[in-house]
Steps between C-alpha positions, in 0.01 A plus 500: 500500500646837402507776754276792420679826424351826623555810294509850645131564433398182678732583790338840539154341495597244762660771709182705490291196600731420787502858627119511493487182706736653750297820521175310552635276768740745671775243511726567795835328527588430860836405637429214740826533686449876535155439652665297775687808621219743431669642190374502144592697194189708444480725197850412385587468135567173326870449438701220348643396834173508703452166670206320660525205734286194433560199722832655601619543138580844363329552164496798265171690502462466126491121545203516736128509435194474721415138568135507607185355356369853451791588273480174306132558420559872434246618756483868579454642851116508476488137400737412781284681753189324370665161558606603849150622580346178372729292726413720796125471439530120477687487831245733657211281385674194643548668836148643513349161406691330776385757757136459396534123536649542846212728600246248370667217690526713814132588507394154387657355815270729694210335314584142595162456677321601181647202323515245776200615708254635239186480720616475857224577754246512217149393619396369162530134422452511127755585237756299680480702824491340845462612855810530712347240729459242227703183499817522295569274210775251551643552150699822459522692176850568365635847577514727196839587349638853528400569141138396553508688829583821317247440220217412739577808708480734204191336347293406804221757538179302576572328829381662822685455823506618856768770531546459874579130463733567211686775686526275805675241286720718282499860616342650189323451169604548141415846373526568129513873567813471714656268246439761228631784718821321593567382145442849361725649763775250417480580132513876564782460747714299263411729210604811689790333669664354191340586168533876528863467596564263217340733248756757608779245493430425134641836404792509739818304564555679829654286771286657773178417311613143452591470866163634612325267259687199636411601857133542410500164324639334811240676716226374267631147528516532879140619491410185306677284755314674783165445330587136440612462861175644635302269272690194624463600867131565442458147366684353798303717743168396346596137514585526869191707580270240349656223705488708818145621443371152427669339799187557714298291257555145386400559142538755222267543208658386173281686252305190389229461767751333730766581751873429501684374807670790676840340446457582131589870464369707214850545349700200603881518499513368145269771370689769690825382346339498157387861528836617633683309226275663238581843636873431512526320166293762320597814690879465505540426127267788415697737720829377356360544148384848596849592623672345197279694259578817686876435488477424128323830446774691677779315325348584164578863579874433487719426204770241454752469218676236299798493267419552134575216264695571181177503302335738746806723495467522125131583525544762772821644358508879521711620211478864601775539762398852592147391593637216708734730689233762563230259618410556863414217735204540731537323832231496768586374843373572844747715689348382827605147414847621412532688828406180683760307300766757582429459874621137506826580688285622793293180498641362832417825681156513338426139601597575860279809491218289357518269801464797733224633277305174527513514880397866498207427267386196695485702820285757320270223379469350849385822664141507365444145623594586858305825489198296391564256784499786752170633361349150513610463863343831592178418312453145630710339772606811700806299610794701634734206446417483132528878475843502665636218282379665177648837605833340593509329161449837331792651694730215395390540138570874513853442631580235236355723228708800610827306497418345163416841355831642621701219339293513181542874451874489568574214262282629217650847531852353500426291189345799328800723570741241361280450195467871419873559554571231242242649263671837524844350445379308196315803367805721536713232336255480209508877456878544501546200269292657224674641195560873474223535243246401765597798717467729199130412493429490876499790739707475816215598732277226364761232564562634850125487564493133410787435739337688787124549470404185311718273711358664814146414391605139445678495836180597683308228322743215559574577866210590726226453243594151393493373859160661553374347177598149609351554843166622374490224240539238772237674711257504209546130428483408868197720559314344208570149630394586855192678369398184314551299818301745709205540261538406137169653389594846627845453345355436157291812540806701593710370211258661258699824539822344370417533128427871546833551674681293240356698209585828676858382550541416132334815365664750730825303518577566135420867541713538813794320338483728195470816710786386725733467201394840364552655844857371519567622146391852596716490812795402282440807282506732800813327633669555164418871504624538857822312431579711193440828681706410806786364287510819291404754766779741398368522145143540626610775739708683239195529271257565790282210388405382850131578456489329160619173647280541807201525267623203298546289812157606628349392169660156533384472861150606400494217246579246771245667728221462243581133451524465877148637529369241258693233688345618827150485350554148364644382830221667699223356285654156520534515880149645532343220297680237703395661828136547395457145374669356809282701740179414316596135515554527876158664550334225298682228695404658833135502396492142373709375794275673752197327347676165537576578865133580557405175325736306722711367213807709595647579840587849615868408537519356149339814358754715687791289368352511150471879508857537626627268229300700247652826626844343483430388144365843403797682654743264331332557163507875556870496591579279204316739269719780633811285464397410147506867402854527637603185316351629178693823544812294557431301183467828312837609639652162424396546136741791481775315686473185293521708184861559602554143620367367170702726278799325346794740444586543133868485602615234744669621815756219504596179325698444184854466372813645658810556289817390681752734330300780338661736250250782537388548140141616441312513171153627412356345182195646325347607830141625485341626822203698632415568864202312654327831573541606135477180297428681174796734529824328391798635692769285334466411135728225376800622700837325450794571731812309608696586815850354520682405819687782674360773276309818585189563295319833529132528406393848395204651322184703552285435808250221452709335232541170690839532675375410849292223350818339361649507851181346643505227234862411575420486872205280399241713668297420187511237228484610135183447303716350227867454434752391762761622745800271552779487754808318374281355225228369736153654510465673837157336537687173558727646767436504873377856570661504844840404358465723196407812694773417750766579239330827402539825688220751445492869589177673411437862414321555831675282759272355765633440850320304769412636843799353679863583556757581232663167573171316444450671166849420375483134606166470321707379204690243709361392836818317596735793436757580766566848635819524297306420182239761593764768547677397178175528301429840658848625413461392137166683492662812650263472799729406790606857576151645554385186688782545751384857564172373649491448875399134466703434185376196311226448760335832412130461426418641155122532555221388274626488140825665617343839574779588747763489225556736209450389139871452440546310826214264419641437153845415638348263759308335215824461301668343804205262527553395138876464546494279808369207295796540261287490184622379162251726322418853610184684398491876564173673422580874483666480841615868499212673321335645811816612684666834545845561357693408815298183563524408133878531512526276806257243360676503162829425674330206670353377173834525319651286774237227498481472119849354474518142365121467478238485227323834545182642351447863593216738415575870514414831341822668615795492262749443782340167587522340155810654347723210608257224395624233259170513314230765488153377397236753397146370562200685366138378500602146587761462226877541478561805282878522537783297651874566533760681707454855626724641227340298222150612588609857561636520146154416359365852492154386394471239775294514815807467724674798342190715560467378860862593575461834325191590703668396825810707429277798415306467826825474701619825345 
């Protein structure tokens, strides 16, 4: 079989088809190994060396494709959601059907006398009825099976019976109305509790939504187990009641004009086992199926990938390299999940805190029980002994709870501090490891805001708040369990508020998260304005622009204030809804519970305990709602932080080749370059330049021509858009940046000193330098003499950015800093342009000294700086216009260099 050849037209068609499929399905490539550490490469560009890990194997991104049934059948997002919804509806129907069956079985056990004693105490003797005093038949009729029991219960409507006799035997009668009410309530409960959440989950891959959905699913299954348990205990209770009630008589009516011996219970042990087995064998598989369907639905929201085969590579080949390089990758991951993953080093401390938290929560759950016991003692027994024992138990519980709370708070706060400190270290590391082009696009104040404000928001959430969240979660679960034990009917009534709270959390949660991120963005803007003004206060003062920047800062603050107002409204409405629903639920429970107390079906102590548990549950829900707003704010802040974590530097910080015996030759070949902030404006246009070992090359030309850009390219602050830069014949992209920059000394036009001592600034180029080396470097830079004049000498503090030194002094310290690393290549970017004549003379002497036996590239406008250069290169508008010695270029009267020298000589005159 011959392989099919694709021409260019077919390739373009296939490319268009493939891109449409990607757009429809929002394919997101996810680095599995990065997920493990909470790091993924969001919004990064495809590149030839991008790798993805599948089963531990690194694979190029272009060899991967989504491996899901949705992709194979080319289903769009609407079709996917329809399939998910169908699966959810099926699982909901299964669960609802099971609950209705349980209700029917539960109430049918209350109707046992209807089936087995259809005409007890009836005075008629026809139609198969007999008097209770009649002689029983010696032949018993077989007991109906559970299935016939249920069918007869639901279909029997013609038989009359004595309610007092029936209630004496079984404690109640079957009531179709109650069966309908309970079944309807179950359906509504499950619908609110699960379906509405799932409908939201269809359109979201958020980790928090999935977590909540799993929790609700488990609660629903627990509810099923509770209903099944009550049904089984009801059957056992009925069986025992019949035996006990009939013990005063020697015979029991069997439903066929005869009586059964009293040793034959209505549901014998075999029948009881049958019913229980039916519940277990039917209920557990249905609940497992329900859970499996739910898990499948969630898993369908995620993508997985496989390696492309050769045939698939051919089909999905993208011939247009530019499109492939410019294609952005959309990655959606929950930052909350990533924050949790990043907290793994603190896991031992968190586990210890969790133990203390469990004890603290259990003591809180025990208090309502003992309070109820005290009320019951006061209302009934009036026993001082019982009152004293219950009070003493409360005191012990309070002491244990206080100690547990102390340990819990301490450990959680300690874990949170360690976690946030690591977040800040990693964030700072991510920032400083970015390429220079990144800082061209970002403002300093915004980055500082992410380091301070955003990390502070996260710190508050993962310290105190996370411990409170766990505590209230345990209290909610414990309260619900104890409420079911105390009075399950009132508990079901109370749980009707949960769907309302859940929907409020989802609706307002999204809004609060969005507003929280916008709020932090506005704060970053104001921080940027403040940082710029304070850093340049002399310029601001010299132009009397204080009020202008005050107004600008006020405008930025007003923006954050307006968003803060909206955030306050959203938070207030959310808290108000939670409080209102909780209080209305309490009022309803008090009313229904009071009626049960008056009816004698509930004791005063149990009602007191129930109300206290309800208040505990309501308070826990209210606190969690408040904590959720803080967590959502933290997630909004983490969005901004993880943007930095996820960003892969365009230039690696370290790693690569190291040349053992370098010569120091540099060559630029056909270099094209434009700055990231001005991508359409080419700064270098096909530039070619070779720098030989031990030579001095001077770059001159009009401002904006590209001279400083050449220096930046050699330093590898940027990579060229096209072309190459080689060092000793090796592309500098292949070299270790740390090693490469270690052999380069760089002195910028505006030297920057750090807020430390002179000694610290000089040793910045060599941390292991001795004092003799420091002094030697300072002497070569012509800086030793003025340093010695200071009272503290080399320990003199220079101030922020070296403000305590003059321009010439700062420049000489910067030269000493470059010299102490003994560089092979020296880059001087107009090092004397901003100095007065005396400072220029001293700095020039220092430069002449350090240029010996080194490859030097110097940029200068002054003739005195370049006159001794081996080669003078004239750069204009990104191209080399002229190249030669000073004399050669000066003889070209029509050249740019000749005119530059002529104008400078005229200005000096």
